[in-house]
PDB file of C-alpha atoms in Angstrom:
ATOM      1  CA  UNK A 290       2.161  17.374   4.208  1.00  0.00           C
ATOM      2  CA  UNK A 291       1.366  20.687   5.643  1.00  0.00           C
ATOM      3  CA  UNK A 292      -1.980  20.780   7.493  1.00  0.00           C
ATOM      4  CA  UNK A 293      -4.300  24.162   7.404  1.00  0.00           C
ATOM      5  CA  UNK A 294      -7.752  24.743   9.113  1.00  0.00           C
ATOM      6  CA  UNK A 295      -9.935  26.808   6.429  1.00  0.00           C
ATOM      7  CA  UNK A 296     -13.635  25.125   7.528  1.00  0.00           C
ATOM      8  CA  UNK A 297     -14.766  27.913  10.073  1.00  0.00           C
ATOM      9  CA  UNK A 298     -16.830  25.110  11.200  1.00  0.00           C
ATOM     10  CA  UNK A 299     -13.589  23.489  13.120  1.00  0.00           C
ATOM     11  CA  UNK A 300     -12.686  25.272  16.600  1.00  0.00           C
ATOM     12  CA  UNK A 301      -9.856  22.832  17.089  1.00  0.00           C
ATOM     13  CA  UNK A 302      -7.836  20.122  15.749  1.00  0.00           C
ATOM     14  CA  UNK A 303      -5.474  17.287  16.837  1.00  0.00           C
ATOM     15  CA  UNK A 304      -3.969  14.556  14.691  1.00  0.00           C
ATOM     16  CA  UNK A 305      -2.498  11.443  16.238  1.00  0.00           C
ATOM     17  CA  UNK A 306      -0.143   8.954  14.113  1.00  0.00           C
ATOM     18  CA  UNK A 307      -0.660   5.742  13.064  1.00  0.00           C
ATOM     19  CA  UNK A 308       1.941   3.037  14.443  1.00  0.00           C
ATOM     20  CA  UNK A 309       2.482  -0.460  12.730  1.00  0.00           C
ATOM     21  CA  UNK A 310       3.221  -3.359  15.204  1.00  0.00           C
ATOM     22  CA  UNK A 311       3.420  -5.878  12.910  1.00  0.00           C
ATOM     23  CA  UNK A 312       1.033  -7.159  10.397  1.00  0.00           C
ATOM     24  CA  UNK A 313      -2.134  -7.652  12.629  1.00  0.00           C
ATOM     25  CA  UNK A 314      -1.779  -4.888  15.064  1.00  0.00           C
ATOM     26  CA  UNK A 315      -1.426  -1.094  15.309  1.00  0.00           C
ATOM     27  CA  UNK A 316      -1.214   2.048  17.554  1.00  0.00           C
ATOM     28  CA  UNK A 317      -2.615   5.624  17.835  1.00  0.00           C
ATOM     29  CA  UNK A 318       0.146   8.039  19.000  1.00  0.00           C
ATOM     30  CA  UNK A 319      -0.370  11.241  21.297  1.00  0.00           C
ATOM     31  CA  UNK A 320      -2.562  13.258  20.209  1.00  0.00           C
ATOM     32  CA  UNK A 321      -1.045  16.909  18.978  1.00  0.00           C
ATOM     33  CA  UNK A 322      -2.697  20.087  18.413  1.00  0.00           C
ATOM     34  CA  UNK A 323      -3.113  21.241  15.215  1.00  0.00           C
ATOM     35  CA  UNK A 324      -2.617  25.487  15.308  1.00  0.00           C
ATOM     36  CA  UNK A 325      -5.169  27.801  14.132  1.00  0.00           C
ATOM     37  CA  UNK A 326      -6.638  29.449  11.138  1.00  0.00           C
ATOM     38  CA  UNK A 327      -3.870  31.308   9.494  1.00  0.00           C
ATOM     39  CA  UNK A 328      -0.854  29.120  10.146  1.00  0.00           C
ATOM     40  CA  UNK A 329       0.465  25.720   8.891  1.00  0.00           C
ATOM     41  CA  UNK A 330       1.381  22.024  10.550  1.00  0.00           C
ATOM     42  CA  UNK A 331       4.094  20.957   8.661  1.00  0.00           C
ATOM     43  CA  UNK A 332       3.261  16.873   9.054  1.00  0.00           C
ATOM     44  CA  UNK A 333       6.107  14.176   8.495  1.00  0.00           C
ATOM     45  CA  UNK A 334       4.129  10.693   9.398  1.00  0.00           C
ATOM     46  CA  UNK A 335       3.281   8.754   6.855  1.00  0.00           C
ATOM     47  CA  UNK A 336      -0.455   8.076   8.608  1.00  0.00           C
ATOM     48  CA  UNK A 337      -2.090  10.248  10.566  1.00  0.00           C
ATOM     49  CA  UNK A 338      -5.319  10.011  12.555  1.00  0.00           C
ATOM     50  CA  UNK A 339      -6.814  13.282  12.611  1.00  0.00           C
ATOM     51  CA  UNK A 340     -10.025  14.439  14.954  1.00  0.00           C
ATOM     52  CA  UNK A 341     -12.018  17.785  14.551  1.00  0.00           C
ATOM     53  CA  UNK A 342     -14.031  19.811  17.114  1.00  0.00           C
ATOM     54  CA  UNK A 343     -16.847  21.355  15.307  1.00  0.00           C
ATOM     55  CA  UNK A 344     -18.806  24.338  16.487  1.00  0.00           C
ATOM     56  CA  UNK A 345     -21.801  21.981  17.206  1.00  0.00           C
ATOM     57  CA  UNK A 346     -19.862  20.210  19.224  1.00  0.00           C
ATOM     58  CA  UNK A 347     -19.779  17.221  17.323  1.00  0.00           C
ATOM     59  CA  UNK A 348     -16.539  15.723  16.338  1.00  0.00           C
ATOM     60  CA  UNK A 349     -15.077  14.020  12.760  1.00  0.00           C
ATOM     61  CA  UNK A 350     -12.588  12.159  12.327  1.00  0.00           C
ATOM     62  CA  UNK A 351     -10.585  11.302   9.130  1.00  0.00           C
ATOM     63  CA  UNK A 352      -6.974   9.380   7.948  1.00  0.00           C
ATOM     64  CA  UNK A 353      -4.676  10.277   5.957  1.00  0.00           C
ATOM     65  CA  UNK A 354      -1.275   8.852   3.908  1.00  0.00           C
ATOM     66  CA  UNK A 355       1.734  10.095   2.449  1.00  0.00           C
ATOM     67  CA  UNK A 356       4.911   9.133   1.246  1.00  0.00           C
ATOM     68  CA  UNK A 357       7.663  11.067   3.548  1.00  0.00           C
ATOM     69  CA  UNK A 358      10.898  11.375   1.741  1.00  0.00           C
ATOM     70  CA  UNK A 359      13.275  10.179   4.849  1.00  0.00           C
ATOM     71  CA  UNK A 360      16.636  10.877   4.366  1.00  0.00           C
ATOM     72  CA  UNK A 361      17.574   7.090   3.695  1.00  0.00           C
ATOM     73  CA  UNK A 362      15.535   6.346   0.933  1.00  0.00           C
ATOM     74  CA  UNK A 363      16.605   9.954  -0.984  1.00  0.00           C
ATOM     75  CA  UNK A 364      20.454   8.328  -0.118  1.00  0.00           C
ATOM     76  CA  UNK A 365      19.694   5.210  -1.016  1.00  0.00           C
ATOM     77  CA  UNK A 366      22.836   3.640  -3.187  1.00  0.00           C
ATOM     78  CA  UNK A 367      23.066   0.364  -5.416  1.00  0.00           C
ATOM     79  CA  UNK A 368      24.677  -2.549  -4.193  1.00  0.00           C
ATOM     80  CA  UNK A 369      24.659  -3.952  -7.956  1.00  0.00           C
ATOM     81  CA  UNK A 370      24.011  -2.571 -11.257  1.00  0.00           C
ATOM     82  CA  UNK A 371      20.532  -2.863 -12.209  1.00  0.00           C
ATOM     83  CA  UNK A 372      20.052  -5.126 -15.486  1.00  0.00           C
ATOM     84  CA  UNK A 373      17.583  -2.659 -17.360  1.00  0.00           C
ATOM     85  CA  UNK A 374      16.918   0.789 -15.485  1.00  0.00           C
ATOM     86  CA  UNK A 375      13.411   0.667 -15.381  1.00  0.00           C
ATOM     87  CA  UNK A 376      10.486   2.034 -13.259  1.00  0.00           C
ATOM     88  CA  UNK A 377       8.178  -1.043 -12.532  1.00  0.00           C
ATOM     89  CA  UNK A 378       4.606  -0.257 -11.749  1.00  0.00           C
ATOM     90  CA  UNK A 379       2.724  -3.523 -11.002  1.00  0.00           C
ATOM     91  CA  UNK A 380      -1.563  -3.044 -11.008  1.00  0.00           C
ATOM     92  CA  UNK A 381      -3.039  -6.368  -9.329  1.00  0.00           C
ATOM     93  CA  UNK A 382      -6.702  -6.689  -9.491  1.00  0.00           C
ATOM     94  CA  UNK A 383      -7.923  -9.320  -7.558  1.00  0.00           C
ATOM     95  CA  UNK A 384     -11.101 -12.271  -8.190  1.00  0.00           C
ATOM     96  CA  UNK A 385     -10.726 -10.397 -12.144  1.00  0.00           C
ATOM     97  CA  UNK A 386      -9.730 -12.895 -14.710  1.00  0.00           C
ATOM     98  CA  UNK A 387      -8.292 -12.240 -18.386  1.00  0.00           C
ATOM     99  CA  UNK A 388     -11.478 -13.091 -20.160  1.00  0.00           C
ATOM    100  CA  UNK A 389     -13.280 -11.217 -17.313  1.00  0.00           C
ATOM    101  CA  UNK A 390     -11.354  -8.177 -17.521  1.00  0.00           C
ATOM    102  CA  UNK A 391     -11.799  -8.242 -21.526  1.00  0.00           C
ATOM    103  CA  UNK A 392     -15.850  -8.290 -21.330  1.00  0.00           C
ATOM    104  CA  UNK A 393     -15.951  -5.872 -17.842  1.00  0.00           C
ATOM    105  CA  UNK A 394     -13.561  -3.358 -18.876  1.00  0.00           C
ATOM    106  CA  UNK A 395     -13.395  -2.996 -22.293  1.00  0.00           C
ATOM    107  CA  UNK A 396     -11.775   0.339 -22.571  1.00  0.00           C
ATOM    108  CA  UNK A 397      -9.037  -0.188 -20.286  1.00  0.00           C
ATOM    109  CA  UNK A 398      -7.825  -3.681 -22.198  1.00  0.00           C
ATOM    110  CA  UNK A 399      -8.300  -1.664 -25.566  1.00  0.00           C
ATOM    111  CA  UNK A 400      -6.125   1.309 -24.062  1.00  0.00           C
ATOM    112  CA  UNK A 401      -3.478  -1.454 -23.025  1.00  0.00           C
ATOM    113  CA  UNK A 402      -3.009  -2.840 -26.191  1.00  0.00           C
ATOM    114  CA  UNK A 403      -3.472  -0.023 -28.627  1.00  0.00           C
ATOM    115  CA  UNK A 404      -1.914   3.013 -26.896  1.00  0.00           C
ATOM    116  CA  UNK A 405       0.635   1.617 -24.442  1.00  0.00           C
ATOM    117  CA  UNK A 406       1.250  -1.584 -26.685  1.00  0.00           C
ATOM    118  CA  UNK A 407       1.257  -3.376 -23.462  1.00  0.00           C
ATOM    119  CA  UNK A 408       2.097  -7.695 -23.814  1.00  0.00           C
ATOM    120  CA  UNK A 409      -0.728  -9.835 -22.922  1.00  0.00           C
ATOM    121  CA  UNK A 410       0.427 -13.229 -21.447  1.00  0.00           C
ATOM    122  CA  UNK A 411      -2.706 -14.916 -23.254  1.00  0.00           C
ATOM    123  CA  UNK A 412      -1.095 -18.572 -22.409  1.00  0.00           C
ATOM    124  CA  UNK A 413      -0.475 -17.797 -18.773  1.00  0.00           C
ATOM    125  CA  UNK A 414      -2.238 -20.185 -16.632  1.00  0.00           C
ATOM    126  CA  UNK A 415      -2.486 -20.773 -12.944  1.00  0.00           C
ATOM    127  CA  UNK A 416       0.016 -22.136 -10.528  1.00  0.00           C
ATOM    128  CA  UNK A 417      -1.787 -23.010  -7.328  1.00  0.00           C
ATOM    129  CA  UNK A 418      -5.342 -22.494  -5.534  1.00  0.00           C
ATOM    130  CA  UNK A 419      -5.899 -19.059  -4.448  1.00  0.00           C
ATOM    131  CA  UNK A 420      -4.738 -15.364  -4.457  1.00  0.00           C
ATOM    132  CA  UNK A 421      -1.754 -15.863  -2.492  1.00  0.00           C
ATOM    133  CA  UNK A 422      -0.358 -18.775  -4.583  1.00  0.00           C
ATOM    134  CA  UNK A 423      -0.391 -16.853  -7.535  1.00  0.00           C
ATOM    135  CA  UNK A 424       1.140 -13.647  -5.927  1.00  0.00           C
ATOM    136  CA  UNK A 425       3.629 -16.088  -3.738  1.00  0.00           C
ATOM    137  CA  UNK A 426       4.921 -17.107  -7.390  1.00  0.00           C
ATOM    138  CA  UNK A 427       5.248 -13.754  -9.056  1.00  0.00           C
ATOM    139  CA  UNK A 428       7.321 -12.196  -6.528  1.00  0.00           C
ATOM    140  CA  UNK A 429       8.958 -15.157  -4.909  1.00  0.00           C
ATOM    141  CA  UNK A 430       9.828 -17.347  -8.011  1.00  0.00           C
ATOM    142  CA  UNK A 431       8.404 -20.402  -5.618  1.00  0.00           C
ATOM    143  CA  UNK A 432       5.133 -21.672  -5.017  1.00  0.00           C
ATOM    144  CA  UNK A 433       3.710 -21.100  -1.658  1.00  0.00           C
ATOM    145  CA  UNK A 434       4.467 -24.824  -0.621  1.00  0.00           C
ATOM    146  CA  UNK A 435       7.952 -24.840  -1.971  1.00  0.00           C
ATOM    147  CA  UNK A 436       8.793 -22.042   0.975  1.00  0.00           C
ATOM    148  CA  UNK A 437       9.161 -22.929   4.533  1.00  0.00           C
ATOM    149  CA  UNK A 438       6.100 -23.267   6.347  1.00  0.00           C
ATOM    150  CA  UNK A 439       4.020 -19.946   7.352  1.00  0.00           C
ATOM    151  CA  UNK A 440       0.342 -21.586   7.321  1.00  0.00           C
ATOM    152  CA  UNK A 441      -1.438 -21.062  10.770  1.00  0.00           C
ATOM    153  CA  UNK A 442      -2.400 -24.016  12.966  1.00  0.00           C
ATOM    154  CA  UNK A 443       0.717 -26.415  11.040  1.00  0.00           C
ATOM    155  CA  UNK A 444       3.590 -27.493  12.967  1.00  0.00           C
ATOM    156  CA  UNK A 445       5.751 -24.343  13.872  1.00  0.00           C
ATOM    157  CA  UNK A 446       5.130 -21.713  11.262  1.00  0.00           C
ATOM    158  CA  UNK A 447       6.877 -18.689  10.467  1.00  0.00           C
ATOM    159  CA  UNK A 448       6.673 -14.884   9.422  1.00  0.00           C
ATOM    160  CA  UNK A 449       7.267 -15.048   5.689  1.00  0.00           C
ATOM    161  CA  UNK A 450      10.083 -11.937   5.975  1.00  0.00           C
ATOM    162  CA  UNK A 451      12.423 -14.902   4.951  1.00  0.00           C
ATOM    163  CA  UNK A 452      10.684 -15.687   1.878  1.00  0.00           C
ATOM    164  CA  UNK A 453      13.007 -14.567  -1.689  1.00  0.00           C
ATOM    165  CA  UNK A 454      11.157 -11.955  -2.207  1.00  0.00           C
ATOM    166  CA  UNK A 455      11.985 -10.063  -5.423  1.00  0.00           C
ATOM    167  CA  UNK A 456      11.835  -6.915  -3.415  1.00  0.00           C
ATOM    168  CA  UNK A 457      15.629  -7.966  -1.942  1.00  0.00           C
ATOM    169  CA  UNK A 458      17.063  -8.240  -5.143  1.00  0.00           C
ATOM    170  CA  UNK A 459      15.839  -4.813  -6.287  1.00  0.00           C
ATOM    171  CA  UNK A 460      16.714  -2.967  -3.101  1.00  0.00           C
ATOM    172  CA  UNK A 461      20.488  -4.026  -3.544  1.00  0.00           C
ATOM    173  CA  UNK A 462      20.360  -2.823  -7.327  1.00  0.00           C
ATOM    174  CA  UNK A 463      19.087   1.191  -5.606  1.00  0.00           C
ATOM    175  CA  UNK A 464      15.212   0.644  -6.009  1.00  0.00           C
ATOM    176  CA  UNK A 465      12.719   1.949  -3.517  1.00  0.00           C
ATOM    177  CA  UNK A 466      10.090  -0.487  -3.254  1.00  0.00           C
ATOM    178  CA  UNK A 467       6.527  -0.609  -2.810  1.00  0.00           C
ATOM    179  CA  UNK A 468       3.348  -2.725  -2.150  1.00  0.00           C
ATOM    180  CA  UNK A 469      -0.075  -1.768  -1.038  1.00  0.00           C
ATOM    181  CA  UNK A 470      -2.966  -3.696  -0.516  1.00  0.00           C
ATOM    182  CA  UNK A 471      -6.263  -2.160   0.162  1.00  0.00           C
ATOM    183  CA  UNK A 472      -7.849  -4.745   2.235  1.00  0.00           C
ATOM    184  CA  UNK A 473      -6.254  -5.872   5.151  1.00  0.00           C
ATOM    185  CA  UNK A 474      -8.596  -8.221   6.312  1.00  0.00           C
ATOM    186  CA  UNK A 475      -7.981 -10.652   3.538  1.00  0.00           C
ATOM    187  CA  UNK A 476      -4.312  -9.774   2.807  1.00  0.00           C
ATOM    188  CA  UNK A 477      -2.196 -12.354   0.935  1.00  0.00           C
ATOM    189  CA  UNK A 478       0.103 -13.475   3.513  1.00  0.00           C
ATOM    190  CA  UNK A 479      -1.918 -12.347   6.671  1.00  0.00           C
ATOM    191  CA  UNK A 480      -5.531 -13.869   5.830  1.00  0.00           C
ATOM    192  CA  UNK A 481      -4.165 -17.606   6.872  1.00  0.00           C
ATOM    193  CA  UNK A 482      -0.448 -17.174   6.887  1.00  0.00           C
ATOM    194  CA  UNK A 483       1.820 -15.957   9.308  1.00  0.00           C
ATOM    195  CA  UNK A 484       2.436 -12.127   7.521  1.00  0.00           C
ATOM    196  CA  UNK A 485       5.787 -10.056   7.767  1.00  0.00           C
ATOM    197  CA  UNK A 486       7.142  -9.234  11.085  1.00  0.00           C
ATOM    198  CA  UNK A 487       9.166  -5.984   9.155  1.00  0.00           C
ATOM    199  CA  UNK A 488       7.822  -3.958   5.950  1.00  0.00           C
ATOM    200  CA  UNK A 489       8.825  -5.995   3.179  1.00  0.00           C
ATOM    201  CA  UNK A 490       8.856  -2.720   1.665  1.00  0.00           C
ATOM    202  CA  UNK A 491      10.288   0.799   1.580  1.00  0.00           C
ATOM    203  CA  UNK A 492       6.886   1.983   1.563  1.00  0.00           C
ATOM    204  CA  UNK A 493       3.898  -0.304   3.163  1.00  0.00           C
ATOM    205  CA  UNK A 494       0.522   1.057   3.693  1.00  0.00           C
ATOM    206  CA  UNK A 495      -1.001  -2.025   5.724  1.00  0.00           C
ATOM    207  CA  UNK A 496      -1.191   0.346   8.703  1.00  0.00           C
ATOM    208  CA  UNK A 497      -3.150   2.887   7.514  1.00  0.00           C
ATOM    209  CA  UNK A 498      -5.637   0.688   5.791  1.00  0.00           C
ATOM    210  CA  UNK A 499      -6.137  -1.915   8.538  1.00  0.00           C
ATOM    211  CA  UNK A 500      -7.347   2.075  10.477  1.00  0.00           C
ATOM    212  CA  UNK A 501      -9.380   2.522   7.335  1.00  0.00           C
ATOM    213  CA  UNK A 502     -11.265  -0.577   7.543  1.00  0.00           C
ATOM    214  CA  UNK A 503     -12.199   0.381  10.852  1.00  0.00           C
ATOM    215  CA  UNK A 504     -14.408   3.306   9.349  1.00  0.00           C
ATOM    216  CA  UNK A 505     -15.538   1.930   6.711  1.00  0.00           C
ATOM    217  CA  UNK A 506     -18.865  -0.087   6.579  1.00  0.00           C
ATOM    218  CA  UNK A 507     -19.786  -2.180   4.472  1.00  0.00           C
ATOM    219  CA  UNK A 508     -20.701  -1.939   1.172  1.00  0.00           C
ATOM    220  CA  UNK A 509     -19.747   1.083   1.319  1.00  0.00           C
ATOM    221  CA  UNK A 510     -16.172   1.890  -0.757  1.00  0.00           C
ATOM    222  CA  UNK A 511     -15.711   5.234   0.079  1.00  0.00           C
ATOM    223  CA  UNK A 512     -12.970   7.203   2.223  1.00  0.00           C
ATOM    224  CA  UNK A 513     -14.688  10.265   2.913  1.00  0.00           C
ATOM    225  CA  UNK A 514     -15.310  11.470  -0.588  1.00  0.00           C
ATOM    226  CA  UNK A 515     -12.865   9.317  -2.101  1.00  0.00           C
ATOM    227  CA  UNK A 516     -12.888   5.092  -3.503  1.00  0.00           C
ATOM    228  CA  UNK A 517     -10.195   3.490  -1.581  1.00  0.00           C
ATOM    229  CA  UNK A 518      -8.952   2.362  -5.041  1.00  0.00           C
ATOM    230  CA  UNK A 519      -8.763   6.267  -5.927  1.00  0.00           C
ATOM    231  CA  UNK A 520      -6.986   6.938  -2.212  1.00  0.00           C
ATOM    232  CA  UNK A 521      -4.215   3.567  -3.206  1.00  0.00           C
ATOM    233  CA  UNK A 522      -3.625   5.434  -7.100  1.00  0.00           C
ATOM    234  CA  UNK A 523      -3.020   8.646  -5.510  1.00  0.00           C
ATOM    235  CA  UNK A 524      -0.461   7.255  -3.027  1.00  0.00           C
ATOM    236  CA  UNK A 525       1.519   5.652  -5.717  1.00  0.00           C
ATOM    237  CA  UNK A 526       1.207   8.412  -7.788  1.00  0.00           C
ATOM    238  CA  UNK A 527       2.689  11.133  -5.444  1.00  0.00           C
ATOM    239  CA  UNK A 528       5.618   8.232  -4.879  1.00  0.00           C
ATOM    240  CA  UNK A 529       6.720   8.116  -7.711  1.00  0.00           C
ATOM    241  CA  UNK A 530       6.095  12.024  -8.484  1.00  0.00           C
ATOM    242  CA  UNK A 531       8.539  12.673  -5.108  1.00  0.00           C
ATOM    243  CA  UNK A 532      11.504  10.013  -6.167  1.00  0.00           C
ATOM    244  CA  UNK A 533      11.182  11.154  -9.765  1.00  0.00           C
ATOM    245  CA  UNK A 534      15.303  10.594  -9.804  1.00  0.00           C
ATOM    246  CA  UNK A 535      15.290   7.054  -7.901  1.00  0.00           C
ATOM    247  CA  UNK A 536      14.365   3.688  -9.728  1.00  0.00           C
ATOM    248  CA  UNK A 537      11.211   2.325  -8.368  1.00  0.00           C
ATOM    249  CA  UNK A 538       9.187  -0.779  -8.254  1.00  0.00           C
ATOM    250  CA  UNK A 539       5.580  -0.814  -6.684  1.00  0.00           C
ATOM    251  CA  UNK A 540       3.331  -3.639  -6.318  1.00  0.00           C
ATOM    252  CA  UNK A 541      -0.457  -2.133  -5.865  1.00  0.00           C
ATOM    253  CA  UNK A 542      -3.010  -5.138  -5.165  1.00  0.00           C
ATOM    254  CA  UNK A 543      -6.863  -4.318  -5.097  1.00  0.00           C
TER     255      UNK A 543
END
């Protein structure tokens, strides 16, 4: 990301990074200047915090994300031949069932099965009570209570990290792998479980949104002048745009 200053509203500008520690905690790093008018910050964080001084002498801040192509992921090897070489692209949508998502969004079910021929699991049926039951099973293989305990308040629970996530198995066949969820506060495996001490993930946004849900008030949907579900597409998008040559999988949960 390279930064410019082009309102001639802004004197000055610093932007700060965004530090995960853990799943239910983060940190704001030291502040740095942003240089003037007529040059470029070339930015490597993935989130950044950044603060303007207007001429009013008021002050804005705003967040940002982007996917930083670290050396490790643009080396990253296979362990194991991958079965079908596939990009996998994974669009949750969460409280929206089958029959709901047939009378609310008519267009986008009609585009799925005309155009992109897409298969629609029309006997798929529940396997538990709740979001994270459902999710636990798609990219576990288990139900939630066939894993060692990670509930809160039960007898000696633990991060899920250990869980079989399918996310291991693709990272030893060379995938870089994905998930973001754009509400932290009710997160899957943080809302009453014990969440991941590590990114499951090559690329984990839970920092930058649990900042985001700090500016945001309610009702309101918006990132500046962007829907957070518009902010999570155009992540993903410039992801798989910058590892064009690298198999991918990416779980995006809204």
């Amino acid at each position: 990301m390279f930064f410019i200053l082009l309102d001639p509203t802004v004197i000055s500008a610093n932007y700060r990074r965004i530090v995960r520690q853990g799943d239910f905690k983060f940190i704001l790093g030291k502040s740095v200047p942003i240089p003037a008018m007529d040059t470029a910050e070339k930015i490597t964080d993935e989130f950044i915090e950044v603060e303007y001084f207007l001429k009013n002498k008021n002050r804005v801040k705003e967040i940002f994300l982007q996917p930083v192509p670290h050396e490790h992921l643009l080396k990253k090897s296979a362990q194991k031949q991958p079965g079908i070489p596939l990009n996998i692209l994974i669009i949750g949508v969460d409280s929206l069932s089958h029959s709901n998502t047939k009378r609310k969004l008519p267009k986008v079910y009609k585009y799925l099965k005309n155009e992109l021929r897409s298969m629609l699991f029309n006997g798929h049926s529940i396997v538990g009570d709740g979001t994270t039951e459902q999710l636990t099973a798609m990219l576990t293989g288990l139900g939630e209570l066939e894993q060692y305990e990670s509930r809160r308040h039960h007898k000696k629970p633990k991060p899920v990290d250990g869980w079989s996530w399918i996310y291991k198995q693709l990272k030893e066949t060379g995938y870089l792998t994905g998930y973001s969820g754009d509400d932290p506060g009710i997160g899957p495996w943080q809302y009453r479980l014990m969440g991941f001490t590590n990114p499951p993930t090559d690329f984990y946004t839970r920092p930058f949104y649990a900042m985001a849900a700090k500016l945001i008030k309610k009702p309101n949907i918006c990132l500046g002048s962007r829907t957070i579900s518009k902010v999570q597409f155009d992540y993903i998008r410039e992801v798989f745009d910058m590892f064009k040559n690298k198999l991918k999988f990416f779980f995006s949960f809204n």
